[in-house]
């Protein structure tokens, strides 16, 4: 997912680290940023961040991250860079309207927001408290690429650019 800075703090981009494989993992990679400057209400990754992209793993399930230092009334967003990879025009069955282009199965604001939105382009929310809790799950590599049959190299261990 691509997290980009807008008029106020937001998040860096998300990508998949090269050391991963096609199967689900029980590790939740997203963490709250510990950066001294501009780290408030920001995401980071336990796998690291490179060139503004936050590394993630396929198959992360039932994950939660708590962001601190959010400013009530301010909108925050992250952009999903994986949604730009070409895909077959086939709706995903059983996803209850979740975006078909996203590497995320679901993303939701659990607490600390007055509104939130999850689309193919990313996730955004308006903070209503200084602490915001977000839950998320990520598709497995096999599921993600099952809707991208036209992608020549379906690299589950490579980073998304």
Short mmCIF file of N, CA and C in Angstrom, two decimals, residues 42-114:
data_model
loop_
_atom_site.label_atom_id
_atom_site.label_comp_id
_atom_site.label_asym_id
_atom_site.label_seq_id
_atom_site.Cartn_x
_atom_site.Cartn_y
_atom_site.Cartn_z
N UNK A 42 1.70 7.84 12.21
CA UNK A 42 2.31 7.30 11.00
C UNK A 42 2.50 5.79 11.12
N UNK A 43 2.45 5.11 9.96
CA UNK A 43 2.72 3.67 9.91
C UNK A 43 4.18 3.42 9.57
N UNK A 44 4.67 2.31 10.05
CA UNK A 44 5.99 1.82 9.70
C UNK A 44 5.84 0.31 9.57
N UNK A 45 6.92 -0.40 9.33
CA UNK A 45 6.85 -1.84 9.17
C UNK A 45 7.96 -2.53 9.94
N UNK A 46 7.65 -3.68 10.50
CA UNK A 46 8.68 -4.46 11.17
C UNK A 46 9.67 -5.02 10.16
N UNK A 47 9.29 -5.04 8.86
CA UNK A 47 10.20 -5.47 7.79
C UNK A 47 11.04 -4.31 7.26
N UNK A 48 10.69 -3.10 7.63
CA UNK A 48 11.44 -1.93 7.18
C UNK A 48 10.68 -1.10 6.16
N UNK A 49 11.19 0.09 5.93
CA UNK A 49 10.61 1.03 4.98
C UNK A 49 11.72 1.51 4.06
N UNK A 50 11.43 1.53 2.76
CA UNK A 50 12.43 1.95 1.79
C UNK A 50 11.78 2.84 0.74
N UNK A 51 12.40 3.98 0.46
CA UNK A 51 11.91 4.92 -0.54
C UNK A 51 10.44 5.27 -0.34
N UNK A 52 10.03 5.45 0.91
CA UNK A 52 8.66 5.83 1.20
C UNK A 52 7.66 4.70 1.14
N UNK A 53 8.12 3.46 0.98
CA UNK A 53 7.23 2.31 0.91
C UNK A 53 7.41 1.43 2.13
N UNK A 54 6.29 1.05 2.71
CA UNK A 54 6.29 0.20 3.89
C UNK A 54 6.16 -1.25 3.46
N UNK A 55 7.12 -2.09 3.84
CA UNK A 55 7.12 -3.50 3.44
C UNK A 55 6.09 -4.30 4.24
N UNK A 56 5.42 -5.23 3.55
CA UNK A 56 4.41 -6.08 4.18
C UNK A 56 4.53 -7.50 3.64
N UNK A 57 3.83 -8.43 4.28
CA UNK A 57 3.82 -9.82 3.85
C UNK A 57 2.45 -10.21 3.33
N UNK A 58 2.40 -11.11 2.37
CA UNK A 58 1.13 -11.69 1.95
C UNK A 58 0.59 -12.55 3.10
N UNK A 59 -0.73 -12.62 3.21
CA UNK A 59 -1.38 -13.52 4.16
C UNK A 59 -1.44 -13.07 5.60
N UNK A 60 -1.14 -11.83 5.90
CA UNK A 60 -1.27 -11.35 7.27
C UNK A 60 -2.76 -11.32 7.62
N UNK A 61 -3.14 -11.87 8.77
CA UNK A 61 -4.56 -11.93 9.12
C UNK A 61 -4.81 -11.44 10.54
N UNK A 62 -5.99 -10.85 10.72
CA UNK A 62 -6.45 -10.37 12.03
C UNK A 62 -5.41 -9.50 12.73
N UNK A 63 -4.86 -8.56 12.00
CA UNK A 63 -3.81 -7.68 12.53
C UNK A 63 -4.42 -6.36 13.02
N UNK A 64 -3.77 -5.77 14.01
CA UNK A 64 -4.16 -4.46 14.50
C UNK A 64 -2.90 -3.63 14.74
N UNK A 65 -3.02 -2.35 14.48
CA UNK A 65 -1.94 -1.41 14.77
C UNK A 65 -2.57 -0.19 15.43
N UNK A 66 -1.92 0.31 16.48
CA UNK A 66 -2.41 1.49 17.19
C UNK A 66 -1.48 2.65 16.92
N UNK A 67 -2.02 3.68 16.30
CA UNK A 67 -1.27 4.89 15.98
C UNK A 67 -1.47 5.92 17.08
N UNK A 68 -0.41 6.60 17.44
CA UNK A 68 -0.49 7.63 18.48
C UNK A 68 -0.09 8.98 17.90
N UNK A 69 -0.47 10.03 18.61
CA UNK A 69 -0.11 11.38 18.18
C UNK A 69 -0.98 11.91 17.06
N UNK A 70 -2.12 11.28 16.83
CA UNK A 70 -3.04 11.77 15.79
C UNK A 70 -3.70 13.06 16.27
N UNK A 71 -4.04 13.92 15.34
CA UNK A 71 -4.69 15.19 15.67
C UNK A 71 -6.17 15.08 15.35
N UNK A 72 -7.04 15.16 16.36
CA UNK A 72 -8.48 15.07 16.11
C UNK A 72 -8.92 16.11 15.08
N UNK A 73 -9.76 15.67 14.13
CA UNK A 73 -10.26 16.53 13.08
C UNK A 73 -9.41 16.54 11.82
N UNK A 74 -8.21 15.93 11.86
CA UNK A 74 -7.32 15.89 10.71
C UNK A 74 -7.52 14.57 9.97
N UNK A 75 -7.50 14.64 8.64
CA UNK A 75 -7.62 13.44 7.81
C UNK A 75 -6.24 12.86 7.53
N UNK A 76 -6.14 11.54 7.60
CA UNK A 76 -4.91 10.81 7.31
C UNK A 76 -5.23 9.78 6.23
N UNK A 77 -4.21 9.42 5.43
CA UNK A 77 -4.46 8.44 4.38
C UNK A 77 -3.20 7.68 4.05
N UNK A 78 -3.37 6.50 3.48
CA UNK A 78 -2.25 5.80 2.86
C UNK A 78 -2.72 5.29 1.52
N UNK A 79 -1.81 5.29 0.58
CA UNK A 79 -2.12 4.91 -0.79
C UNK A 79 -1.59 3.51 -1.06
N UNK A 80 -2.37 2.70 -1.76
CA UNK A 80 -2.01 1.32 -2.07
C UNK A 80 -1.33 1.25 -3.43
N UNK A 81 0.00 1.13 -3.43
CA UNK A 81 0.75 1.05 -4.69
C UNK A 81 0.48 -0.26 -5.42
N UNK A 82 0.06 -1.30 -4.70
CA UNK A 82 -0.20 -2.60 -5.34
C UNK A 82 -1.43 -2.56 -6.23
N UNK A 83 -2.29 -1.58 -6.04
CA UNK A 83 -3.51 -1.51 -6.85
C UNK A 83 -3.23 -1.11 -8.29
N UNK A 84 -2.03 -0.65 -8.57
CA UNK A 84 -1.69 -0.24 -9.94
C UNK A 84 -1.23 -1.40 -10.81
N UNK A 85 -0.99 -2.57 -10.21
CA UNK A 85 -0.58 -3.74 -10.99
C UNK A 85 -1.79 -4.22 -11.79
N UNK A 86 -1.59 -4.48 -13.07
CA UNK A 86 -2.72 -4.86 -13.93
C UNK A 86 -3.42 -6.10 -13.38
N UNK A 87 -4.75 -6.15 -13.57
CA UNK A 87 -5.55 -7.27 -13.05
C UNK A 87 -6.62 -7.63 -14.05
N UNK A 88 -7.11 -8.86 -13.91
CA UNK A 88 -8.23 -9.30 -14.72
C UNK A 88 -9.48 -8.59 -14.21
N UNK A 89 -10.39 -8.27 -15.09
CA UNK A 89 -11.60 -7.56 -14.70
C UNK A 89 -12.65 -8.55 -14.20
N UNK A 90 -12.34 -9.18 -13.07
CA UNK A 90 -13.22 -10.20 -12.48
C UNK A 90 -13.49 -9.80 -11.03
N UNK A 91 -14.76 -9.71 -10.63
CA UNK A 91 -15.04 -9.36 -9.23
C UNK A 91 -14.62 -10.50 -8.30
N UNK A 92 -14.20 -10.15 -7.10
CA UNK A 92 -13.82 -11.15 -6.10
C UNK A 92 -15.05 -11.65 -5.38
N UNK A 93 -15.32 -12.96 -5.43
CA UNK A 93 -16.49 -13.48 -4.71
C UNK A 93 -16.24 -13.50 -3.20
N UNK A 94 -17.28 -13.24 -2.44
CA UNK A 94 -17.21 -13.36 -0.98
C UNK A 94 -16.39 -12.33 -0.27
N UNK A 95 -16.16 -11.17 -0.88
CA UNK A 95 -15.36 -10.15 -0.20
C UNK A 95 -16.21 -8.99 0.31
N UNK A 96 -17.51 -9.15 0.24
CA UNK A 96 -18.43 -8.14 0.78
C UNK A 96 -18.12 -6.74 0.30
N UNK A 97 -17.80 -6.62 -0.98
CA UNK A 97 -17.58 -5.29 -1.56
C UNK A 97 -16.18 -4.75 -1.37
N UNK A 98 -15.26 -5.55 -0.81
CA UNK A 98 -13.89 -5.08 -0.64
C UNK A 98 -13.26 -4.86 -2.02
N UNK A 99 -12.38 -3.90 -2.13
CA UNK A 99 -11.76 -3.61 -3.41
C UNK A 99 -10.99 -4.80 -3.99
N UNK A 100 -11.18 -5.08 -5.28
CA UNK A 100 -10.55 -6.22 -5.93
C UNK A 100 -9.09 -5.95 -6.27
N UNK A 101 -8.68 -4.71 -6.37
CA UNK A 101 -7.31 -4.40 -6.78
C UNK A 101 -6.35 -4.35 -5.61
N UNK A 102 -6.83 -4.27 -4.42
CA UNK A 102 -5.99 -4.08 -3.25
C UNK A 102 -5.35 -5.37 -2.76
N UNK A 103 -4.14 -5.25 -2.24
CA UNK A 103 -3.48 -6.39 -1.59
C UNK A 103 -4.17 -6.67 -0.25
N UNK A 104 -4.88 -5.67 0.28
CA UNK A 104 -5.60 -5.86 1.54
C UNK A 104 -6.92 -6.58 1.31
N UNK A 105 -7.21 -7.55 2.16
CA UNK A 105 -8.54 -8.17 2.18
C UNK A 105 -9.51 -7.20 2.82
N UNK A 106 -9.06 -6.61 3.91
CA UNK A 106 -9.88 -5.60 4.58
C UNK A 106 -8.99 -4.69 5.42
N UNK A 107 -9.47 -3.48 5.59
CA UNK A 107 -8.85 -2.48 6.46
C UNK A 107 -10.01 -1.74 7.11
N UNK A 108 -9.92 -1.54 8.42
CA UNK A 108 -11.00 -0.83 9.11
C UNK A 108 -10.44 -0.03 10.28
N UNK A 109 -11.08 1.08 10.55
CA UNK A 109 -10.76 1.87 11.74
C UNK A 109 -11.57 1.28 12.88
N UNK A 110 -10.89 0.80 13.90
CA UNK A 110 -11.54 0.13 15.03
C UNK A 110 -11.98 1.15 16.08
N UNK A 111 -11.13 2.14 16.33
CA UNK A 111 -11.48 3.20 17.28
C UNK A 111 -10.65 4.45 17.04
N UNK A 112 -11.17 5.58 17.50
CA UNK A 112 -10.45 6.85 17.41
C UNK A 112 -10.68 7.61 16.12
N UNK A 113 -11.69 7.22 15.33
CA UNK A 113 -11.98 7.94 14.09
C UNK A 113 -13.46 8.31 14.02
N UNK A 114 -13.75 9.37 13.28
CA UNK A 114 -15.15 9.75 13.07
C UNK A 114 -15.64 9.25 11.72
#
